[in-house]
CSV table of C-alpha atoms and ligand atoms in Angstrom, one decimal:
chain,number,residue,atom,x,y,z
A,1,MET,CA,-21.2,-19.0,-10.3
A,2,GLY,CA,-24.9,-19.1,-9.5
A,3,ALA,CA,-27.8,-17.0,-10.8
A,4,ASP,CA,-27.7,-14.4,-8.0
A,5,ASN,CA,-24.1,-13.6,-8.6
A,6,LEU,CA,-24.7,-13.4,-12.3
A,7,ALA,CA,-27.7,-11.1,-11.9
A,8,TRP,CA,-25.8,-8.7,-9.6
A,9,TYR,CA,-22.8,-8.9,-11.9
A,10,GLU,CA,-24.9,-7.8,-14.9
A,11,ARG,CA,-26.3,-4.9,-12.9
A,12,ALA,CA,-22.8,-3.9,-11.9
A,13,ARG,CA,-21.6,-4.0,-15.5
A,14,GLU,CA,-24.6,-1.9,-16.6
A,15,SER,CA,-24.1,0.8,-14.0
A,16,LEU,CA,-20.4,1.0,-13.2
A,17,LEU,CA,-17.9,2.6,-15.5
A,18,TYR,CA,-15.7,0.0,-17.1
A,19,VAL,CA,-12.1,0.1,-15.7
A,20,GLY,CA,-11.1,-3.6,-16.2
A,21,PRO,CA,-12.4,-7.1,-16.0
A,22,LYS,CA,-13.7,-8.6,-12.7
A,23,PRO,CA,-14.7,-12.1,-11.8
A,24,GLU,CA,-18.4,-13.0,-11.9
A,25,ILE,CA,-19.1,-12.7,-8.2
A,26,VAL,CA,-20.4,-9.8,-6.1
A,27,ILE,CA,-19.3,-9.5,-2.5
A,28,GLU,CA,-21.8,-8.8,0.2
A,29,ARG,CA,-20.2,-9.1,3.6
A,30,GLY,CA,-17.0,-10.1,5.4
A,31,SER,CA,-15.5,-11.0,8.7
A,32,GLY,CA,-11.9,-11.6,9.7
A,33,LEU,CA,-10.2,-13.5,6.9
A,34,GLU,CA,-13.5,-14.3,5.2
A,35,LEU,CA,-15.6,-12.7,2.5
A,36,PHE,CA,-19.0,-13.8,1.4
A,37,ASP,CA,-20.7,-13.2,-2.0
A,38,VAL,CA,-24.4,-12.5,-2.6
A,39,GLU,CA,-25.1,-16.2,-2.6
A,40,GLY,CA,-23.4,-16.7,0.8
A,41,ARG,CA,-20.4,-18.4,-0.8
A,42,ARG,CA,-17.3,-18.1,1.4
A,43,TYR,CA,-13.9,-17.0,0.2
A,44,LEU,CA,-10.7,-17.2,2.3
A,45,ASP,CA,-9.2,-13.8,1.5
A,46,PHE,CA,-5.4,-13.5,0.8
A,47,VAL,CA,-5.9,-10.3,-1.1
A,48,GLY,CA,-7.0,-8.5,2.0
A,49,GLY,CA,-8.8,-5.6,0.4
A,50,TRP,CA,-5.6,-5.1,-1.7
A,51,ALA,CA,-3.2,-5.0,1.3
A,52,VAL,CA,-5.6,-2.7,3.0
A,53,ASP,CA,-7.6,-4.7,5.6
A,54,GLY,CA,-4.8,-5.3,8.1
A,55,LEU,CA,-7.2,-6.0,11.0
A,56,GLY,CA,-9.4,-8.2,8.8
A,57,HIS,CA,-12.8,-7.6,7.4
A,58,SER,CA,-15.2,-5.4,9.4
A,59,PRO,CA,-13.1,-5.3,12.5
A,60,ALA,CA,-14.9,-4.5,15.7
A,61,VAL,CA,-12.6,-1.6,16.6
A,62,VAL,CA,-13.4,0.1,13.3
A,63,ALA,CA,-17.1,-0.4,13.7
A,64,GLU,CA,-17.0,1.0,17.3
A,65,ALA,CA,-14.9,4.0,16.3
A,66,LEU,CA,-17.2,4.8,13.4
A,67,THR,CA,-20.4,4.5,15.5
A,68,ARG,CA,-19.0,6.5,18.4
A,69,GLN,CA,-17.5,9.3,16.2
A,70,ALA,CA,-20.6,9.4,13.9
A,71,ALA,CA,-22.8,10.2,16.9
A,72,GLU,CA,-20.3,13.0,18.1
A,73,LEU,CA,-19.2,14.7,14.9
A,74,VAL,CA,-19.2,13.5,11.3
A,75,ASN,CA,-17.5,16.5,9.8
A,76,ALA,CA,-16.4,19.9,11.0
A,77,SER,CA,-14.6,21.6,8.1
A,78,PRO,CA,-11.0,21.6,6.9
A,79,SER,CA,-10.9,25.2,8.1
A,80,TYR,CA,-10.9,24.1,11.7
A,81,PHE,CA,-8.8,21.7,13.6
A,82,ASN,CA,-10.8,18.9,15.3
A,83,ARG,CA,-10.0,17.1,18.5
A,84,VAL,CA,-9.7,13.5,17.2
A,85,GLN,CA,-7.5,14.8,14.4
A,86,VAL,CA,-5.0,16.2,17.0
A,87,GLU,CA,-5.1,13.0,19.0
A,88,PHE,CA,-4.5,10.8,16.0
A,89,ALA,CA,-1.7,13.1,14.6
A,90,GLU,CA,0.2,13.0,18.0
A,91,GLU,CA,0.0,9.2,18.3
A,92,LEU,CA,1.0,8.6,14.7
A,93,LEU,CA,4.0,11.0,15.0
A,94,ASP,CA,5.0,9.2,18.3
A,95,ALA,CA,4.9,5.8,16.6
A,96,SER,CA,6.8,6.9,13.5
A,97,GLY,CA,9.2,9.5,14.9
A,98,PHE,CA,8.2,12.2,12.4
A,99,ASP,CA,7.3,15.8,13.4
A,100,LYS,CA,4.4,16.8,11.1
A,101,VAL,CA,1.6,15.0,9.4
A,102,TRP,CA,-1.0,15.9,6.8
A,103,PHE,CA,-4.0,13.6,6.2
A,104,GLY,CA,-5.7,12.7,2.9
A,105,SER,CA,-8.0,9.9,1.7
A,106,SER,CA,-6.0,7.9,-0.7
A,107,GLY,CA,-2.4,6.8,-1.4
A,108,ALA,CA,-2.2,8.8,-4.6
A,109,GLU,CA,-3.4,11.9,-2.8
A,110,ALA,CA,-0.7,11.5,-0.2
A,111,ASN,CA,1.9,11.0,-2.9
A,112,GLU,CA,0.7,14.2,-4.7
A,113,GLY,CA,1.3,16.0,-1.4
A,114,ALA,CA,4.8,14.5,-1.1
A,115,ILE,CA,5.7,15.6,-4.7
A,116,LYS,CA,4.4,19.1,-4.0
A,117,LEU,CA,6.2,19.4,-0.7
A,118,ALA,CA,9.5,18.3,-2.3
A,119,ARG,CA,9.0,20.7,-5.2
A,120,LYS,CA,8.2,23.5,-2.8
A,121,TRP,CA,11.3,22.8,-0.8
A,122,GLY,CA,13.3,22.8,-4.0
A,123,LYS,CA,11.9,26.2,-4.9
A,124,LYS,CA,12.8,27.5,-1.5
A,125,GLU,CA,16.1,25.8,-0.8
A,126,LYS,CA,17.5,24.4,-4.1
A,127,LYS,CA,17.1,27.2,-6.7
A,128,GLY,CA,13.9,25.9,-8.1
A,129,ALA,CA,15.0,22.2,-8.5
A,130,PHE,CA,11.9,20.1,-9.0
A,131,GLY,CA,13.0,16.8,-10.6
A,132,ILE,CA,12.2,13.6,-8.8
A,133,ILE,CA,14.0,10.3,-9.4
A,134,SER,CA,11.7,7.3,-9.1
A,135,MET,CA,12.1,3.6,-10.0
A,136,SER,CA,11.3,1.4,-13.0
A,137,ASN,CA,8.5,-1.0,-12.1
A,138,SER,CA,7.3,1.2,-9.2
A,139,PHE,CA,3.7,2.1,-8.5
A,140,HIS,CA,2.6,5.4,-6.8
A,141,GLY,CA,-1.1,5.8,-7.7
A,142,ARG,CA,-3.4,7.0,-10.4
A,143,THR,CA,-3.6,10.8,-10.2
A,144,LEU,CA,-1.6,12.4,-13.0
A,145,ALA,CA,1.4,13.3,-11.0
A,146,ALA,CA,1.4,9.9,-9.2
A,147,MET,CA,1.1,8.3,-12.7
A,148,ALA,CA,4.1,10.3,-13.9
A,149,ALA,CA,6.1,9.1,-10.9
A,150,THR,CA,5.1,5.5,-11.5
A,151,GLY,CA,7.6,3.3,-13.4
A,152,LYS,CA,5.3,2.0,-16.1
A,153,GLU,CA,6.3,3.0,-19.6
A,154,GLU,CA,2.8,2.7,-21.0
A,155,TRP,CA,1.7,5.4,-18.6
A,156,ARG,CA,4.0,8.0,-20.1
A,157,THR,CA,1.7,8.8,-23.0
A,158,LEU,CA,-1.6,7.3,-21.9
A,159,TYR,CA,-3.4,10.6,-21.2
A,160,GLY,CA,-1.5,13.0,-23.3
A,161,PRO,CA,1.8,14.4,-22.1
A,162,ALA,CA,2.8,13.2,-18.7
A,163,LEU,CA,3.7,15.7,-16.0
A,164,PRO,CA,7.4,16.5,-16.6
A,165,GLY,CA,10.1,16.3,-14.0
A,166,PHE,CA,10.4,12.5,-13.3
A,167,VAL,CA,13.4,10.4,-14.2
A,168,HIS,CA,13.1,6.6,-13.8
A,169,VAL,CA,16.0,4.4,-12.9
A,170,PRO,CA,16.4,0.7,-12.2
A,171,TYR,CA,15.5,-0.4,-8.7
A,172,ASN,CA,18.2,-1.7,-6.4
A,173,ASP,CA,20.9,0.0,-8.6
A,174,ILE,CA,22.6,2.7,-6.5
A,175,GLY,CA,24.9,3.6,-9.4
A,176,ALA,CA,21.9,4.4,-11.7
A,177,ALA,CA,20.4,6.7,-9.0
A,178,ARG,CA,23.7,8.5,-8.5
A,179,ALA,CA,24.1,9.0,-12.3
A,180,ALA,CA,20.6,10.5,-12.6
A,181,ILE,CA,21.3,13.3,-10.1
A,182,ASN,CA,21.9,16.8,-11.4
A,183,ASP,CA,21.1,20.3,-10.3
A,184,GLU,CA,17.4,19.9,-11.2
A,185,ILE,CA,16.8,16.9,-8.9
A,186,VAL,CA,15.2,17.6,-5.6
A,187,ALA,CA,14.2,14.1,-4.3
A,188,ILE,CA,14.3,10.4,-4.7
A,189,LEU,CA,11.0,8.5,-4.3
A,190,VAL,CA,11.1,4.8,-3.6
A,191,GLU,CA,9.0,1.9,-2.2
A,192,PRO,CA,10.9,-0.1,0.4
A,193,VAL,CA,9.3,-3.2,-1.2
A,194,GLN,CA,7.7,-2.8,-4.7
A,195,GLY,CA,4.2,-4.0,-4.1
A,196,GLU,CA,2.5,-3.8,-7.4
A,197,GLY,CA,5.8,-4.5,-9.1
A,198,GLY,CA,5.5,-8.1,-7.7
A,199,ALA,CA,6.6,-7.9,-4.0
A,200,VAL,CA,10.2,-7.1,-4.9
A,201,PRO,CA,12.2,-5.9,-1.9
A,202,ALA,CA,14.9,-3.3,-1.9
A,203,SER,CA,18.2,-4.5,-0.3
A,204,VAL,CA,19.2,-2.9,3.0
A,205,GLU,CA,22.5,-1.7,1.3
A,206,TYR,CA,20.6,-0.1,-1.5
A,207,ILE,CA,18.3,1.8,0.8
A,208,GLN,CA,21.2,2.8,3.1
A,209,GLY,CA,23.0,3.9,-0.1
A,210,LEU,CA,20.1,6.1,-1.2
A,211,ARG,CA,20.0,7.7,2.3
A,212,ALA,CA,23.8,8.5,2.0
A,213,LEU,CA,23.4,9.7,-1.5
A,214,CYS,CA,20.5,12.1,-0.6
A,215,ASP,CA,22.6,13.4,2.3
A,216,GLU,CA,25.6,13.9,0.1
A,217,LYS,CA,23.6,15.8,-2.6
A,218,ASN,CA,21.3,17.6,-0.2
A,219,ILE,CA,18.1,16.1,-1.8
A,220,LEU,CA,15.1,14.5,-0.1
A,221,LEU,CA,14.5,10.8,0.4
A,222,ILE,CA,10.8,10.0,0.1
A,223,PHE,CA,9.4,6.6,1.1
A,224,ASP,CA,6.1,5.5,-0.4
A,225,GLU,CA,5.0,3.2,2.4
A,226,VAL,CA,1.4,3.1,1.2
A,227,GLN,CA,1.7,-0.7,0.9
A,228,THR,CA,4.7,-1.5,3.1
A,229,GLY,CA,3.6,0.5,6.2
A,230,TYR,CA,1.4,-0.5,9.1
A,231,GLY,CA,3.0,-3.8,9.9
A,232,ARG,CA,2.7,-5.3,6.4
A,233,THR,CA,6.4,-6.0,6.0
A,234,GLY,CA,7.0,-7.1,9.6
A,235,SER,CA,7.7,-3.8,11.4
A,236,LEU,CA,5.2,-0.9,11.9
A,237,PHE,CA,7.0,0.9,9.1
A,238,ALA,CA,9.4,-0.7,6.6
A,239,PHE,CA,12.0,2.1,7.2
A,240,GLN,CA,12.5,0.8,10.8
A,241,ARG,CA,13.7,-2.6,9.6
A,242,LEU,CA,16.0,-0.9,7.0
A,243,GLY,CA,17.7,1.3,9.6
A,244,VAL,CA,17.3,4.6,7.7
A,245,GLU,CA,15.0,7.5,8.2
A,246,PRO,CA,13.3,9.1,5.2
A,247,ASP,CA,12.6,12.8,5.0
A,248,ILE,CA,9.1,12.3,3.8
A,249,MET,CA,6.9,9.2,4.1
A,250,THR,CA,3.4,8.5,2.7
A,251,LEU,CA,1.0,6.0,4.2
A,252,ALA,CA,-2.4,4.7,3.0
A,253,LYS,CA,-3.9,1.2,2.6
A,254,GLY,CA,-3.4,-0.3,6.1
A,255,ILE,CA,-3.7,3.0,8.0
A,256,GLY,CA,-7.5,2.9,7.9
A,257,SER,CA,-7.8,-0.9,7.7
A,258,GLY,CA,-10.4,-0.4,5.0
A,259,PHE,CA,-11.6,3.1,5.7
A,260,PRO,CA,-10.3,5.7,3.1
A,261,LEU,CA,-7.4,7.4,4.8
A,262,SER,CA,-3.8,8.4,4.0
A,263,ALA,CA,-1.0,10.4,5.5
A,264,LEU,CA,2.0,12.4,4.5
A,265,LEU,CA,4.6,12.7,7.2
A,266,THR,CA,7.7,14.9,7.3
A,267,ARG,CA,10.2,16.7,9.5
A,268,ASN,CA,9.9,20.2,10.8
A,269,ARG,CA,12.6,21.5,8.5
A,270,PHE,CA,10.7,20.4,5.4
A,271,SER,CA,7.4,21.8,6.6
A,272,VAL,CA,7.4,24.5,3.9
A,273,PHE,CA,3.8,24.8,2.6
A,274,GLU,CA,2.4,28.3,3.0
A,275,LYS,CA,-1.1,29.5,3.2
A,276,GLY,CA,-3.4,28.0,0.5
A,277,GLU,CA,-0.7,25.9,-1.1
A,278,HIS,CA,-2.0,22.5,-0.1
A,279,GLY,CA,-5.2,21.1,1.4
A,280,GLY,CA,-8.3,19.0,0.8
A,281,THR,CA,-11.9,19.0,1.9
A,282,TYR,CA,-11.6,15.7,3.7
A,283,SER,CA,-8.2,16.3,5.2
A,284,GLY,CA,-8.6,15.4,8.9
A,285,GLN,CA,-12.2,14.2,8.4
A,286,PRO,CA,-13.3,13.1,11.9
A,287,LEU,CA,-14.7,9.7,11.0
A,288,ALA,CA,-11.4,8.9,9.3
A,289,MET,CA,-9.4,10.3,12.2
A,290,ALA,CA,-11.4,8.2,14.7
A,291,VAL,CA,-10.8,5.0,12.6
A,292,GLY,CA,-7.1,5.9,12.2
A,293,LEU,CA,-6.6,6.3,15.9
A,294,ALA,CA,-8.4,3.0,16.7
A,295,VAL,CA,-6.5,1.1,14.0
A,296,LEU,CA,-3.1,2.5,15.2
A,297,ARG,CA,-3.8,1.6,18.8
A,298,GLU,CA,-5.0,-1.9,17.9
A,299,THR,CA,-2.1,-2.5,15.5
A,300,ILE,CA,0.4,-1.7,18.2
A,301,ALA,CA,-1.4,-3.4,21.1
A,302,ARG,CA,-1.8,-6.6,19.2
A,303,ASP,CA,1.7,-6.6,17.8
A,304,ILE,CA,0.3,-7.0,14.3
A,305,SER,CA,3.8,-6.5,12.9
A,306,GLY,CA,5.1,-9.4,14.9
A,307,ASN,CA,2.3,-11.6,13.5
A,308,ALA,CA,3.2,-10.4,10.0
A,309,ARG,CA,6.8,-11.6,10.5
A,310,ARG,CA,5.8,-15.0,12.1
A,311,VAL,CA,3.0,-15.9,9.7
A,312,GLY,CA,5.0,-14.5,6.7
A,313,ALA,CA,7.8,-16.9,7.6
A,314,TYR,CA,5.3,-19.8,7.9
A,315,ILE,CA,3.9,-19.0,4.4
A,316,ARG,CA,7.4,-19.0,3.0
A,317,GLU,CA,8.1,-22.4,4.6
A,318,LYS,CA,5.0,-23.9,3.1
A,319,LEU,CA,5.7,-22.3,-0.4
A,320,GLY,CA,9.2,-23.8,0.0
A,321,PHE,CA,7.7,-27.3,-0.4
A,322,PHE,CA,6.2,-26.3,-3.7
A,323,GLU,CA,9.5,-24.8,-4.7
A,324,GLU,CA,11.3,-28.1,-3.9
A,325,ARG,CA,8.9,-29.9,-6.3
A,326,GLY,CA,9.6,-27.3,-9.0
A,327,LEU,CA,6.1,-25.8,-9.0
A,328,VAL,CA,7.1,-22.4,-7.9
A,329,ALA,CA,10.2,-20.2,-8.1
A,330,ASP,CA,11.6,-16.9,-6.8
A,331,ILE,CA,9.6,-16.7,-3.5
A,332,ARG,CA,10.1,-13.1,-2.5
A,333,GLY,CA,8.9,-10.2,-0.4
A,334,GLU,CA,8.8,-9.3,3.3
A,335,GLY,CA,6.4,-10.1,6.1
A,336,LEU,CA,2.9,-10.6,4.6
A,337,LEU,CA,3.7,-8.9,1.3
A,338,LEU,CA,4.8,-12.1,-0.6
A,339,ALA,CA,4.9,-13.3,-4.1
A,340,PHE,CA,6.2,-16.2,-6.2
A,341,ASP,CA,6.4,-17.1,-9.8
A,342,SER,CA,4.6,-20.1,-11.2
A,343,THR,CA,6.8,-22.4,-13.3
A,344,ARG,CA,4.0,-23.9,-15.2
A,345,ARG,CA,0.9,-21.6,-15.4
A,346,GLU,CA,-0.1,-18.0,-15.9
A,347,GLY,CA,-0.7,-16.2,-12.6
A,348,SER,CA,-4.2,-15.1,-13.9
A,349,GLU,CA,-5.2,-18.8,-14.4
A,350,ILE,CA,-4.1,-19.7,-10.9
A,351,VAL,CA,-6.1,-16.8,-9.5
A,352,ALA,CA,-9.2,-17.8,-11.4
A,353,ASP,CA,-9.0,-21.4,-10.3
A,354,CYS,CA,-8.3,-20.5,-6.7
A,355,LEU,CA,-11.3,-18.2,-6.7
A,356,LYS,CA,-13.6,-21.0,-7.9
A,357,ASP,CA,-12.2,-23.1,-5.1
A,358,GLY,CA,-12.9,-20.3,-2.4
A,359,LEU,CA,-9.4,-18.7,-2.2
A,360,LEU,CA,-8.7,-15.1,-3.2
A,361,VAL,CA,-5.1,-14.3,-4.4
A,362,ASN,CA,-3.8,-11.8,-6.8
A,363,SER,CA,-1.4,-11.9,-9.8
A,364,PRO,CA,0.4,-8.6,-10.3
A,365,ARG,CA,2.6,-9.9,-13.2
A,366,PRO,CA,2.1,-12.6,-15.8
A,367,LYS,CA,3.7,-15.5,-13.9
A,368,ALA,CA,3.4,-14.0,-10.4
A,369,VAL,CA,1.0,-14.8,-7.6
A,370,ARG,CA,0.9,-12.4,-4.6
A,371,PHE,CA,-0.3,-12.9,-1.1
A,372,MET,CA,-1.3,-9.8,1.0
A,373,PRO,CA,-3.8,-11.2,3.5
A,374,PRO,CA,-5.1,-9.3,6.5
A,375,LEU,CA,-2.3,-9.1,9.0
A,376,ILE,CA,-4.3,-11.0,11.6
A,377,VAL,CA,-4.0,-14.1,9.5
A,378,GLU,CA,-3.2,-17.3,11.4
A,379,GLU,CA,-1.4,-20.5,10.6
A,380,ARG,CA,-4.7,-22.4,10.1
A,381,HIS,CA,-5.7,-19.9,7.4
A,382,VAL,CA,-2.3,-20.5,5.7
A,383,ASP,CA,-2.8,-24.3,5.8
A,384,GLU,CA,-6.2,-23.9,4.2
A,385,ALA,CA,-4.9,-21.5,1.5
A,386,ILE,CA,-1.9,-23.7,0.7
A,387,LEU,CA,-4.2,-26.8,0.3
A,388,ILE,CA,-6.3,-24.9,-2.2
A,389,LEU,CA,-3.3,-23.3,-4.0
A,390,GLY,CA,-1.6,-26.7,-4.3
A,391,ARG,CA,-4.4,-28.0,-6.5
A,392,HIS,CA,-3.9,-25.3,-9.1
A,393,LEU,CA,-0.1,-24.7,-9.5
B,401,PLP,C1,-1.8,1.3,-3.7
B,401,PLP,C2,-0.6,2.2,-3.8
B,401,PLP,C3,-0.7,3.5,-4.1
B,401,PLP,C4,-2.0,4.2,-4.5
B,401,PLP,O1,-2.9,4.2,-3.4
B,401,PLP,P1,-4.4,4.6,-3.7
B,401,PLP,O2,-5.1,4.6,-2.3
B,401,PLP,O3,-5.0,3.6,-4.6
B,401,PLP,O4,-4.4,6.0,-4.3
B,401,PLP,C5,0.5,4.3,-4.0
B,401,PLP,N1,1.6,3.7,-3.8
B,401,PLP,C6,1.8,2.4,-3.5
B,401,PLP,C7,3.1,1.8,-3.1
B,401,PLP,C8,0.6,1.6,-3.5
B,401,PLP,O5,0.7,0.3,-3.2
């Protein structure tokens, strides 16, 4: 990379708390499927702001919503309802079929809320049951409760004792979930497709089995749709494709198409928080609400989910050619949350070579390469990405 990137990169390393290695580029602007670094170098983006920028980089609807709302009201206070919050809540509930929503700013925050809501319900309705079954290999965020829910062994002891009350069972194994249920369990928490786990989908039978199990045992089914929601897996919410309705659902990532926003949705009968038990300074923040409303309307009006299905199938077809030549294996995922394993190279090497060649992809596991492009991606972008990828497999 050139001198400007390196100079900015050094400044970043001086000023920003180290949380992991990053490539020696610094991003300055973006539009649609493209990002540009401080030297004006272009990258075709198949990371999509980490499955976040569904409508692409700097979409006009987001810019307009922010400008309009900023002139009207930036922040009222969490102690008052605000108008755009009500409008967005109603439209999101209409689109999802839930009864009640609480807004946050990040996926981890929404999951914290879901864990608290389930535990509160357990206190009220299940003699204080508070245990939550979650899955090996899952990811639910980086707050301490979300870390305890996450299925990473290394996180159990990373920051001292983990929050108790979580049991991890293998994904796609209904027998293991059933065996883990006892009187202390109040909920099962699951991702319809494990995103950070490497785009591993749950089978329809498994998810339907979990729903039946939760009904049988009178415990809550919680879907973490932070990554799978908002069209990413080919329907507005993944639960719609799977034919089951969770009791609680969390959303983040795509919901703000780049603006920090998350949501916790549930049914009237599980709306059990009482005064002062949950909240947040930025819950229902008007700028976030205006963006959320604009993104939801645009996502539905442009049939973004349909595009995810179509272009997702096109990517699979193209990857299939590499599979036939033995270069990739185990192509998996749903819609535009896709991954494959390299048969010859480390995922991180492929990622680094693609970046030098102007393509951004991600490697969530040692051999895996993941695609999670903006949901407005077109076939021509796929053709360009496949051409670059093909040089580095
Ligand atoms: C990214 C992610 C989270 C965490 O979201 P943040 O906004 O980073 O807190 C939680 N669950 C899933 C499934 C995710 O993919």
